[in-house]
Structures are given as structure tokens and as C-alpha cells.
PDB file of C-alpha atoms in Angstrom:
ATOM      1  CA  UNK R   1      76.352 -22.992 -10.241  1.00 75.00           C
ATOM      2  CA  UNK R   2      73.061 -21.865 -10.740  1.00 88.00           C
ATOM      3  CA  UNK R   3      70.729 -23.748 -13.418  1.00 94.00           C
ATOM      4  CA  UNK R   4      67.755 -21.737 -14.841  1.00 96.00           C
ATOM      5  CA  UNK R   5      64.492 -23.449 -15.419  1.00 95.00           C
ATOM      6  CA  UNK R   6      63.381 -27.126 -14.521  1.00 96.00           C
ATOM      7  CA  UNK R   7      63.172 -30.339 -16.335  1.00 96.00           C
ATOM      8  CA  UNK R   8      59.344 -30.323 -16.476  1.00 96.00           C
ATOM      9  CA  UNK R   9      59.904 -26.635 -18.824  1.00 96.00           C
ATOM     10  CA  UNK R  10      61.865 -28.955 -20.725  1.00 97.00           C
ATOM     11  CA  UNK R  11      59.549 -31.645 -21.044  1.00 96.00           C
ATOM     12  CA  UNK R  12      56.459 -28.941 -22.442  1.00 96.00           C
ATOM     13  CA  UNK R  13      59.086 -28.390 -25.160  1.00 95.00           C
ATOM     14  CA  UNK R  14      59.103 -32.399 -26.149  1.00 93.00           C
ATOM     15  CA  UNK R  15      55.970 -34.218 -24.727  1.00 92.00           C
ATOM     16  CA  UNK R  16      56.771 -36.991 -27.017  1.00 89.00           C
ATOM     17  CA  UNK R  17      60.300 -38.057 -25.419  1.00 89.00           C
ATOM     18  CA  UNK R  18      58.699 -37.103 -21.799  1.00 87.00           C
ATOM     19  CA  UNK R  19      58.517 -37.745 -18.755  1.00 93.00           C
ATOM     20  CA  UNK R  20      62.712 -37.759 -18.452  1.00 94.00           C
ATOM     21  CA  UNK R  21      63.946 -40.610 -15.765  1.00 93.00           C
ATOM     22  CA  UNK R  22      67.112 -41.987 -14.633  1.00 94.00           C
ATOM     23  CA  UNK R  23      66.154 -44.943 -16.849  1.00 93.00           C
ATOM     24  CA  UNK R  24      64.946 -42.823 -20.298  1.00 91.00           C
ATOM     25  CA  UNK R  25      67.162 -41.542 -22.505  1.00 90.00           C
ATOM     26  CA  UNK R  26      68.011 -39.075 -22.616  1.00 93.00           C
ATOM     27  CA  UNK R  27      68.024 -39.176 -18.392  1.00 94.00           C
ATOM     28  CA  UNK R  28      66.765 -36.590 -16.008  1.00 96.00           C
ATOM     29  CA  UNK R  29      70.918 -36.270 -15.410  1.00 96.00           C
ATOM     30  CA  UNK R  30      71.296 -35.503 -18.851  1.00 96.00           C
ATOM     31  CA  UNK R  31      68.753 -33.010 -19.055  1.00 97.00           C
ATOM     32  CA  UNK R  32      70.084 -31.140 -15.896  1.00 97.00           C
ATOM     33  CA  UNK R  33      73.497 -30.961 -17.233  1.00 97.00           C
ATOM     34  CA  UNK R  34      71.949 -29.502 -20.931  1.00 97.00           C
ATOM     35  CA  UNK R  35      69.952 -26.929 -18.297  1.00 97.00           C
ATOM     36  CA  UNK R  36      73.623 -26.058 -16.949  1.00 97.00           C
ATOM     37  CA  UNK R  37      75.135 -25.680 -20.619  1.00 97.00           C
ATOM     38  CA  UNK R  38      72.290 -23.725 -21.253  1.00 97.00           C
ATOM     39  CA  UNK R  39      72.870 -21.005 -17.818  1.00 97.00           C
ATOM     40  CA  UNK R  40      76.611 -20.979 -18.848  1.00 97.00           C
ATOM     41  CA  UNK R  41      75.835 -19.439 -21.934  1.00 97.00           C
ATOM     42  CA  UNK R  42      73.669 -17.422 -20.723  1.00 96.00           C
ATOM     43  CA  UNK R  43      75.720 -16.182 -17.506  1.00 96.00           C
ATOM     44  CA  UNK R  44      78.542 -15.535 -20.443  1.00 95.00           C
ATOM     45  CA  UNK R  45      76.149 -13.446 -22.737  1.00 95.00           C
ATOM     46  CA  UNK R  46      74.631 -11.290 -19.979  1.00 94.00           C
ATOM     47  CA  UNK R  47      77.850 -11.170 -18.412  1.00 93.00           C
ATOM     48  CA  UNK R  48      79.512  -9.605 -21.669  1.00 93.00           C
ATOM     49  CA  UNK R  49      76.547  -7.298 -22.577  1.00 92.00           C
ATOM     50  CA  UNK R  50      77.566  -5.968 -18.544  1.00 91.00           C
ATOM     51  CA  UNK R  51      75.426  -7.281 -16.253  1.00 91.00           C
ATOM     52  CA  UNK R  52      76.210  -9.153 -13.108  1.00 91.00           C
ATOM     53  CA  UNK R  53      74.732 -12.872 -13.316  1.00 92.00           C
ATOM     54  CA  UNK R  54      73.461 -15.378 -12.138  1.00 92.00           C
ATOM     55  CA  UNK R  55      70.219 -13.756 -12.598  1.00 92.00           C
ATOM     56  CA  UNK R  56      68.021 -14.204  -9.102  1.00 91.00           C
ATOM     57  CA  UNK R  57      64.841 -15.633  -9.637  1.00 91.00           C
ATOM     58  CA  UNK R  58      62.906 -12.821  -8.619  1.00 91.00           C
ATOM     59  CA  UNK R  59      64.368 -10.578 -11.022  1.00 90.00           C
ATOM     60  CA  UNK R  60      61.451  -9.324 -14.130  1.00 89.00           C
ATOM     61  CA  UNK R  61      63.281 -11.351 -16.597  1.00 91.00           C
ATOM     62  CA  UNK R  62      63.743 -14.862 -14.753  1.00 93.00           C
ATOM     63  CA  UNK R  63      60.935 -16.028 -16.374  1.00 95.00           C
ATOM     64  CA  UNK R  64      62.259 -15.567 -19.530  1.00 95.00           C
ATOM     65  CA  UNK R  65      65.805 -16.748 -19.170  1.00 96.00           C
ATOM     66  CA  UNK R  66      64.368 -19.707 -17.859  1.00 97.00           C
ATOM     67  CA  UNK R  67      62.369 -20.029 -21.283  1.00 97.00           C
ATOM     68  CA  UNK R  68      65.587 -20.005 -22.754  1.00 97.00           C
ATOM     69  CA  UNK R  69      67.335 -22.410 -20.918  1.00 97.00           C
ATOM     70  CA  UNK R  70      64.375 -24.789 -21.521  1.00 97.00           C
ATOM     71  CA  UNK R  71      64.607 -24.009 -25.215  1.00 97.00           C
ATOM     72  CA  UNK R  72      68.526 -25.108 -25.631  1.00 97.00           C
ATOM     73  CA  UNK R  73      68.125 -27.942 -23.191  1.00 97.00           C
ATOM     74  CA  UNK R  74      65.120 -29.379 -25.603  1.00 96.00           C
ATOM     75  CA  UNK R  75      67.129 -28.825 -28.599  1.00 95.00           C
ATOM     76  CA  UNK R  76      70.195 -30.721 -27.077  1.00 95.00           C
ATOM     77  CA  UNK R  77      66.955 -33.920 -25.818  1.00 94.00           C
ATOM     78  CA  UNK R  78      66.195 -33.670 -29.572  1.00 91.00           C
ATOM     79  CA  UNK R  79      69.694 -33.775 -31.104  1.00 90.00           C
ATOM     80  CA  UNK R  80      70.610 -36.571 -28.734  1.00 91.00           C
ATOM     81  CA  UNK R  81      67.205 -38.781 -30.045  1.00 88.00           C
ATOM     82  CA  UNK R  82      68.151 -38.152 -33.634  1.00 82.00           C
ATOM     83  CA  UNK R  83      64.726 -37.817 -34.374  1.00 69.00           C
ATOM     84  CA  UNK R  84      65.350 -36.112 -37.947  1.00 66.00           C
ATOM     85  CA  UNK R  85      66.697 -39.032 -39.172  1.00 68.00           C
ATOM     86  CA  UNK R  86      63.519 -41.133 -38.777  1.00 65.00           C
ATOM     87  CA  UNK R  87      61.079 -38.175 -40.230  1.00 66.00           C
ATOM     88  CA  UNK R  88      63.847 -37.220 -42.954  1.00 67.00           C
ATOM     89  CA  UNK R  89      63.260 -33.554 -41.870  1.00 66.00           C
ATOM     90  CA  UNK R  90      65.227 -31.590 -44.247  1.00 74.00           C
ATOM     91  CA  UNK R  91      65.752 -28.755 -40.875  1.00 78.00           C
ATOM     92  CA  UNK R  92      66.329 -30.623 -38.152  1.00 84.00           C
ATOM     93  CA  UNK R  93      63.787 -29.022 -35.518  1.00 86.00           C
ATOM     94  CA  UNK R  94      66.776 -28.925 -33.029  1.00 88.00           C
ATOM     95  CA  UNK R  95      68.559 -26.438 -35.109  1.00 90.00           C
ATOM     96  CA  UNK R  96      65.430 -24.245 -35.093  1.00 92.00           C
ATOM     97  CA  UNK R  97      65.603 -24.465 -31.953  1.00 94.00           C
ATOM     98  CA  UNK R  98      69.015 -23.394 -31.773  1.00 95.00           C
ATOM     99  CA  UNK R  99      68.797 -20.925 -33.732  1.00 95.00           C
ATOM    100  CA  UNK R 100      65.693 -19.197 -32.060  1.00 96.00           C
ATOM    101  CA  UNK R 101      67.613 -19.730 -28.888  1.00 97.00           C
ATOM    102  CA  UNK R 102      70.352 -17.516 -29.749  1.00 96.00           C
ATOM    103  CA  UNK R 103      68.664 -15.204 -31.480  1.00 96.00           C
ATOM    104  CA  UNK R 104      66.399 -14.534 -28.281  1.00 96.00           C
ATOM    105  CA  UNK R 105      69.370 -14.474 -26.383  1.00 95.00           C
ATOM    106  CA  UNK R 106      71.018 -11.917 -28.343  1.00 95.00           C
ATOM    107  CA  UNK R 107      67.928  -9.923 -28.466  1.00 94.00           C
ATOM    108  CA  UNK R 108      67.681 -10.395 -24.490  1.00 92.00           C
ATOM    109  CA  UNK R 109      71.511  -8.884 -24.306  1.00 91.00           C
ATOM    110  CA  UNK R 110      70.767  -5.922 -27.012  1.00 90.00           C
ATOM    111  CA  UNK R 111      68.146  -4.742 -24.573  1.00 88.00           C
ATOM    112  CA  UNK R 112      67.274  -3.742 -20.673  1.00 86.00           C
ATOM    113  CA  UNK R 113      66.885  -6.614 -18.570  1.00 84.00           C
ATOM    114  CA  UNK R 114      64.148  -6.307 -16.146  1.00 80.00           C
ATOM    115  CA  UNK R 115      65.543  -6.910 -12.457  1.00 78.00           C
ATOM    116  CA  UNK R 116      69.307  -7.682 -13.593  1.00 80.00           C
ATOM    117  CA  UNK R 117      71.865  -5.639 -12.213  1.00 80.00           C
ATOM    118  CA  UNK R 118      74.174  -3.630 -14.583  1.00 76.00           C
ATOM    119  CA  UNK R 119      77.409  -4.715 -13.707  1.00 71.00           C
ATOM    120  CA  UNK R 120      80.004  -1.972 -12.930  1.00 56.00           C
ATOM    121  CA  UNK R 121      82.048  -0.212 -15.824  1.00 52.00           C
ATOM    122  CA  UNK R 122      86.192  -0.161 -15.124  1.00 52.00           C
ATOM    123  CA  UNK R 123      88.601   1.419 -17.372  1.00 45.00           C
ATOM    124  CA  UNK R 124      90.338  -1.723 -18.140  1.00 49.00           C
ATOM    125  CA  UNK R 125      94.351  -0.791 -16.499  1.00 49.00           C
ATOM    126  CA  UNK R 126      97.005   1.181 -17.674  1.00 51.00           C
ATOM    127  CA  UNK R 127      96.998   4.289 -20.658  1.00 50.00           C
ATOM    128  CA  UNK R 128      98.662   2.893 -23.408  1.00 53.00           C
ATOM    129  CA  UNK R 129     101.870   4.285 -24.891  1.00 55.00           C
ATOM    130  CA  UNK R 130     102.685   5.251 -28.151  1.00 55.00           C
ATOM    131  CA  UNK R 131     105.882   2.752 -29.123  1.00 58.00           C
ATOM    132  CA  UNK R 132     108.450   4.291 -31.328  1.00 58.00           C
ATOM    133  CA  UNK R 133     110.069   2.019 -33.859  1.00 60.00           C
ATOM    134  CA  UNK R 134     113.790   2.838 -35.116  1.00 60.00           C
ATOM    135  CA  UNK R 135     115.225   1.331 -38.052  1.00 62.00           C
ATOM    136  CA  UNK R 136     118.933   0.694 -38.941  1.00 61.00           C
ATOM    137  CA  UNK R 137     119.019   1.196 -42.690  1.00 63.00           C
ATOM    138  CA  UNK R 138     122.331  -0.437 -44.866  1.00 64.00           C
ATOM    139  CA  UNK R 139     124.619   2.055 -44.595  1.00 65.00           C
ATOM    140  CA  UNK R 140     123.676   1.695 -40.313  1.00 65.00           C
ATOM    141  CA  UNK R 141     122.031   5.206 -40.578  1.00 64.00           C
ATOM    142  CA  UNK R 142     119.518   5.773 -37.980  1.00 60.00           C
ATOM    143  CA  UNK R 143     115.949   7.084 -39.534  1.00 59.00           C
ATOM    144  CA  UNK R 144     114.061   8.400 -36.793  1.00 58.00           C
ATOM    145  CA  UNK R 145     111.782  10.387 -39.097  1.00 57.00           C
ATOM    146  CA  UNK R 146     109.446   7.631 -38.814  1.00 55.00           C
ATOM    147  CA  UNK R 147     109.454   7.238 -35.146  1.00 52.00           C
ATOM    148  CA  UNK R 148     105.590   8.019 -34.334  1.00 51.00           C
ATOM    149  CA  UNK R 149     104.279   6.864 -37.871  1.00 50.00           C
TER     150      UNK R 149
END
């Protein structure tokens, strides 16, 4: 599976909880497996909106997917600290972060992606049929009048 980004992108998104370690929490193992939530979703968006992922890291937009990834990954370091409920934020900063992250994300799919390959169109199988439905009335008269209605 490939991960975008690195845990030191994550730590310029939360220099207060950094540097991660096996022994901090959250851990450096932690922080790799929020980096590989974060490509999943990301694979799945681009992958929907028709391109072919995992996006190689020499492609235009690598850069910026790997902002992402940072983003969601810091935003999971944050939820997992609970730091809202020692400041009493009223918005935990983690949901901002959230939310910005899918909105980029969605903005990232809504557009061209420099140096991602469009994935190829099919038709998607078989032509489908029209199905005719007869129904037996009471007096076991067929109606076929509303066959193709």
C-alpha cells in the first residue's frame, strides 16, 4: 500500500505534540497508520472521480496529496490528545481540520490532476432490458395493456 507524505509533514502540522516516537503518544506507528487512512481515502476519491491511483510521486500533484494526507493524519494526532477538552474550544481544531481536508479533497477530485493518469472509461456490462409486468386481476383476466408502463 502506498502511504503519501511523512511523519515529519505531520509533525509541522502539530509542533506542540512533536517529535512522534515509539514511546509518545500518539506513536510514530500510530501516525503511519493515520498516513495510510489518510491514502485510502484518497486512492478511493481519485479512484471514483476516474483516475488510476496510487498517485507516483513524481506526478505535479504529489506534493499536494501529500499535504493532504498530512492534514487528516494531524487531525486524527489531535483527536487522539483530546486537546479541546483542556482549552474548552467550542470547534475542536481537529474538525477544522477535517473539514478543510475534505473539502480540498473534493476540490482536488472536481478538477485536473497534474501528472495522474485518467483511468480508462468502460461501459459498465450488459444493455438493460425493458421488464414487462403482467397482472392477474379477480376475475383471472390477463391486463397486458400495462405491459411497458
Amino acid at each position: 500500500m502506498t502511504i503519501y507524505g511523512t511523519i515529519e509533514g505531520v509533525e509541522d502540522y502539530v509542533p506542540t505534540i512533536a517529535p512522534f516516537s515509539a514511546s509518545t503518544y500518539p506513536s510514530t506507528g500510530a501516525v503511519w497508520a493515520w498516513l495510510g487512512e489518510a491514502a485510502s481515502i484518497i486512492d478511493r476519491m481519485l479512484t471514483t472521480a476516474g483516475y488510476t491511483t496510487p498517485i507516483s510521486s513524481t506526478a505535479g500533484a504529489y506534493n499536494e496529496i501529500a499535504g493532504l494526507a498530512h492534514l487528516y493524519a494531524a487531525a486524527r494526532t489531535l483527536q487522539a490528545r483530546a486537546i479541546e477538552t483542556a482549552t474548552g474550544e467550542l470547534q475542536p481544531r481537529w474538525q477544522m481540520m477535517f473539514d478543510e481536508f475534505y473539502a480540498r479533497l473534493e476540490s482536488l477530485t472536481k478538477t485536473s490532476v497534474p501528472g495522474a493518469t485518467a483511468a480508462a472509461a468502460t461501459t459498465g456490462g450488459t444493455a438493460r432490458r425493458i421488464r414487462g409486468i403482467q397482472t392477474v386481476r379477480v376475475d383471472r383476466q390477463v391486463d397486458t395493456a400495462s405491459e411497458y408502463t
